[in-house]
Amino acid sequence: MFRQVLSVGKTQFTRGYASAASNKAPLMLFGIDGKYATALFQAAASKNALPAVESDLLKIEDQLTKNAKLGEVFSSPMLSKTAKEKLIDSLGKKSELTTNFFKTLLENNRMSETRAIIAAYKTLMEAHRGIVSVVVTSANPLASKDLKQ
């Protein structure tokens, strides 16, 4: 902890600086989807809501996968913001952070990026957990025990 002492006349003021917990994303992602996913990750980390937001996003991704028309509606510029907001509300119960995030996407006309943002958020969560995806190229076929690692 850092302390700063100021002397003014006979009065002495002390101010303490505590270092805040880091909410920095474990990876740097680029592009629109990376920026939004990183912002959501940092907001969720600051509120200790990473698993809740991830769960919300996985449910929404599942609904988008099951219903192709839903993804088209999300991306459609023809649908009004009010109708899209009702659609977001109808996707089921979500945390306040997730709801606000989708309202931000709606205000910034980024609803078409929903799938890419969810994928980027999943990448951030894997990195947060220490899971790293790799591609192994081998000149010789790998043994089955090596493939399981």
C-alpha positions as a Python dict, from the first residue, in 0.01 Angstrom:
ca = {
    (1, 'M'): (0, 0, 0),
    (2, 'F'): (127, 342, -90),
    (3, 'R'): (76, 638, 138),
    (4, 'Q'): (95, 998, 40),
    (5, 'V'): (136, 1259, 312),
    (6, 'L'): (59, 1622, 251),
    (7, 'S'): (153, 1890, 501),
    (8, 'V'): (-52, 2204, 491),
    (9, 'G'): (38, 2446, 769),
    (10, 'K'): (6, 2252, 1094),
    (11, 'T'): (-253, 2006, 953),
    (12, 'Q'): (-137, 1682, 798),
    (13, 'F'): (-349, 1488, 546),
    (14, 'T'): (-288, 1125, 465),
    (15, 'R'): (-430, 940, 169),
    (16, 'G'): (-390, 566, 114),
    (17, 'Y'): (-384, 400, -225),
    (18, 'A'): (-486, 38, -233),
    (19, 'S'): (-428, -153, -551),
    (20, 'A'): (-752, -277, -702),
    (21, 'A'): (-795, -639, -798),
    (22, 'S'): (-712, -694, -1162),
    (23, 'N'): (-1010, -751, -1391),
    (24, 'K'): (-789, -770, -1695),
    (25, 'A'): (-888, -1025, -1957),
    (26, 'P'): (-650, -1322, -1986),
    (27, 'L'): (-619, -1278, -2364),
    (28, 'M'): (-618, -986, -2603),
    (29, 'L'): (-890, -1036, -2861),
    (30, 'F'): (-931, -814, -3162),
    (31, 'G'): (-1220, -711, -3382),
    (32, 'I'): (-1566, -601, -3282),
    (33, 'D'): (-1650, -936, -3124),
    (34, 'G'): (-1326, -936, -2925),
    (35, 'K'): (-1382, -583, -2794),
    (36, 'Y'): (-1736, -655, -2679),
    (37, 'A'): (-1645, -995, -2530),
    (38, 'T'): (-1351, -840, -2343),
    (39, 'A'): (-1571, -559, -2209),
    (40, 'L'): (-1830, -812, -2092),
    (41, 'F'): (-1560, -1030, -1934),
    (42, 'Q'): (-1412, -736, -1744),
    (43, 'A'): (-1753, -618, -1625),
    (44, 'A'): (-1844, -971, -1512),
    (45, 'A'): (-1507, -1014, -1338),
    (46, 'S'): (-1552, -689, -1146),
    (47, 'K'): (-1891, -810, -1019),
    (48, 'N'): (-1774, -1171, -960),
    (49, 'A'): (-2032, -1287, -1214),
    (50, 'L'): (-1818, -1471, -1470),
    (51, 'P'): (-1997, -1809, -1436),
    (52, 'A'): (-2344, -1650, -1436),
    (53, 'V'): (-2275, -1452, -1752),
    (54, 'E'): (-2120, -1756, -1918),
    (55, 'S'): (-2427, -1962, -1833),
    (56, 'D'): (-2655, -1693, -1976),
    (57, 'L'): (-2455, -1674, -2298),
    (58, 'L'): (-2451, -2053, -2338),
    (59, 'K'): (-2831, -2064, -2300),
    (60, 'I'): (-2870, -1790, -2561),
    (61, 'E'): (-2625, -1964, -2794),
    (62, 'D'): (-2823, -2287, -2754),
    (63, 'Q'): (-3146, -2106, -2844),
    (64, 'L'): (-2980, -1946, -3148),
    (65, 'T'): (-2854, -2287, -3261),
    (66, 'K'): (-3190, -2458, -3216),
    (67, 'N'): (-3387, -2183, -3389),
    (68, 'A'): (-3221, -2050, -3705),
    (69, 'K'): (-3496, -1791, -3753),
    (70, 'L'): (-3404, -1637, -3419),
    (71, 'G'): (-3052, -1566, -3545),
    (72, 'E'): (-3194, -1409, -3859),
    (73, 'V'): (-3421, -1186, -3652),
    (74, 'F'): (-3126, -1080, -3434),
    (75, 'S'): (-2937, -975, -3747),
    (76, 'S'): (-3226, -817, -3933),
    (77, 'P'): (-3210, -439, -3973),
    (78, 'M'): (-3581, -447, -4062),
    (79, 'L'): (-3694, -524, -3708),
    (80, 'S'): (-3740, -226, -3478),
    (81, 'K'): (-3531, -181, -3164),
    (82, 'T'): (-3843, -216, -2951),
    (83, 'A'): (-3924, -553, -3107),
    (84, 'K'): (-3565, -671, -3062),
    (85, 'E'): (-3572, -559, -2698),
    (86, 'K'): (-3886, -767, -2643),
    (87, 'L'): (-3711, -1057, -2812),
    (88, 'I'): (-3414, -1024, -2576),
    (89, 'D'): (-3651, -1023, -2278),
    (90, 'S'): (-3826, -1335, -2409),
    (91, 'L'): (-3502, -1535, -2418),
    (92, 'G'): (-3548, -1632, -2055),
    (93, 'K'): (-3416, -1515, -1722),
    (94, 'K'): (-3072, -1360, -1742),
    (95, 'S'): (-2847, -1176, -1503),
    (96, 'E'): (-2874, -798, -1495),
    (97, 'L'): (-2526, -771, -1645),
    (98, 'T'): (-2617, -991, -1942),
    (99, 'T'): (-2942, -803, -1998),
    (100, 'N'): (-2762, -469, -1994),
    (101, 'F'): (-2498, -608, -2229),
    (102, 'F'): (-2759, -709, -2484),
    (103, 'K'): (-2927, -370, -2454),
    (104, 'T'): (-2588, -214, -2531),
    (105, 'L'): (-2550, -439, -2837),
    (106, 'L'): (-2896, -334, -2946),
    (107, 'E'): (-2825, 38, -2902),
    (108, 'N'): (-2501, 7, -3100),
    (109, 'N'): (-2661, -204, -3376),
    (110, 'R'): (-2432, -499, -3302),
    (111, 'M'): (-2692, -772, -3252),
    (112, 'S'): (-2565, -941, -3569),
    (113, 'E'): (-2236, -1003, -3386),
    (114, 'T'): (-2401, -1206, -3108),
    (115, 'R'): (-2266, -1548, -3209),
    (116, 'A'): (-1912, -1418, -3261),
    (117, 'I'): (-1917, -1234, -2927),
    (118, 'I'): (-2035, -1548, -2747),
    (119, 'A'): (-1756, -1749, -2912),
    (120, 'A'): (-1499, -1488, -2807),
    (121, 'Y'): (-1633, -1485, -2450),
    (122, 'K'): (-1602, -1865, -2437),
    (123, 'T'): (-1239, -1829, -2550),
    (124, 'L'): (-1175, -1580, -2270),
    (125, 'M'): (-1333, -1811, -2014),
    (126, 'E'): (-1120, -2103, -2130),
    (127, 'A'): (-808, -1890, -2098),
    (128, 'H'): (-926, -1772, -1756),
    (129, 'R'): (-949, -2138, -1649),
    (130, 'G'): (-605, -2212, -1792),
    (131, 'I'): (-735, -2417, -2085),
    (132, 'V'): (-541, -2360, -2404),
    (133, 'S'): (-649, -2496, -2740),
    (134, 'V'): (-366, -2620, -2958),
    (135, 'V'): (-320, -2786, -3294),
    (136, 'V'): (-53, -3054, -3307),
    (137, 'T'): (111, -3139, -3637),
    (138, 'S'): (312, -3460, -3640),
    (139, 'A'): (516, -3636, -3907),
    (140, 'N'): (427, -3971, -3750),
    (141, 'P'): (83, -4090, -3634),
    (142, 'L'): (33, -4025, -3263),
    (143, 'A'): (-43, -4306, -3021),
    (144, 'S'): (-393, -4311, -2871),
    (145, 'K'): (-258, -4224, -2524),
    (146, 'D'): (-91, -3913, -2673),
    (147, 'L'): (-416, -3811, -2842),
    (148, 'K'): (-601, -3824, -2508),
    (149, 'Q'): (-370, -3561, -2360),
}
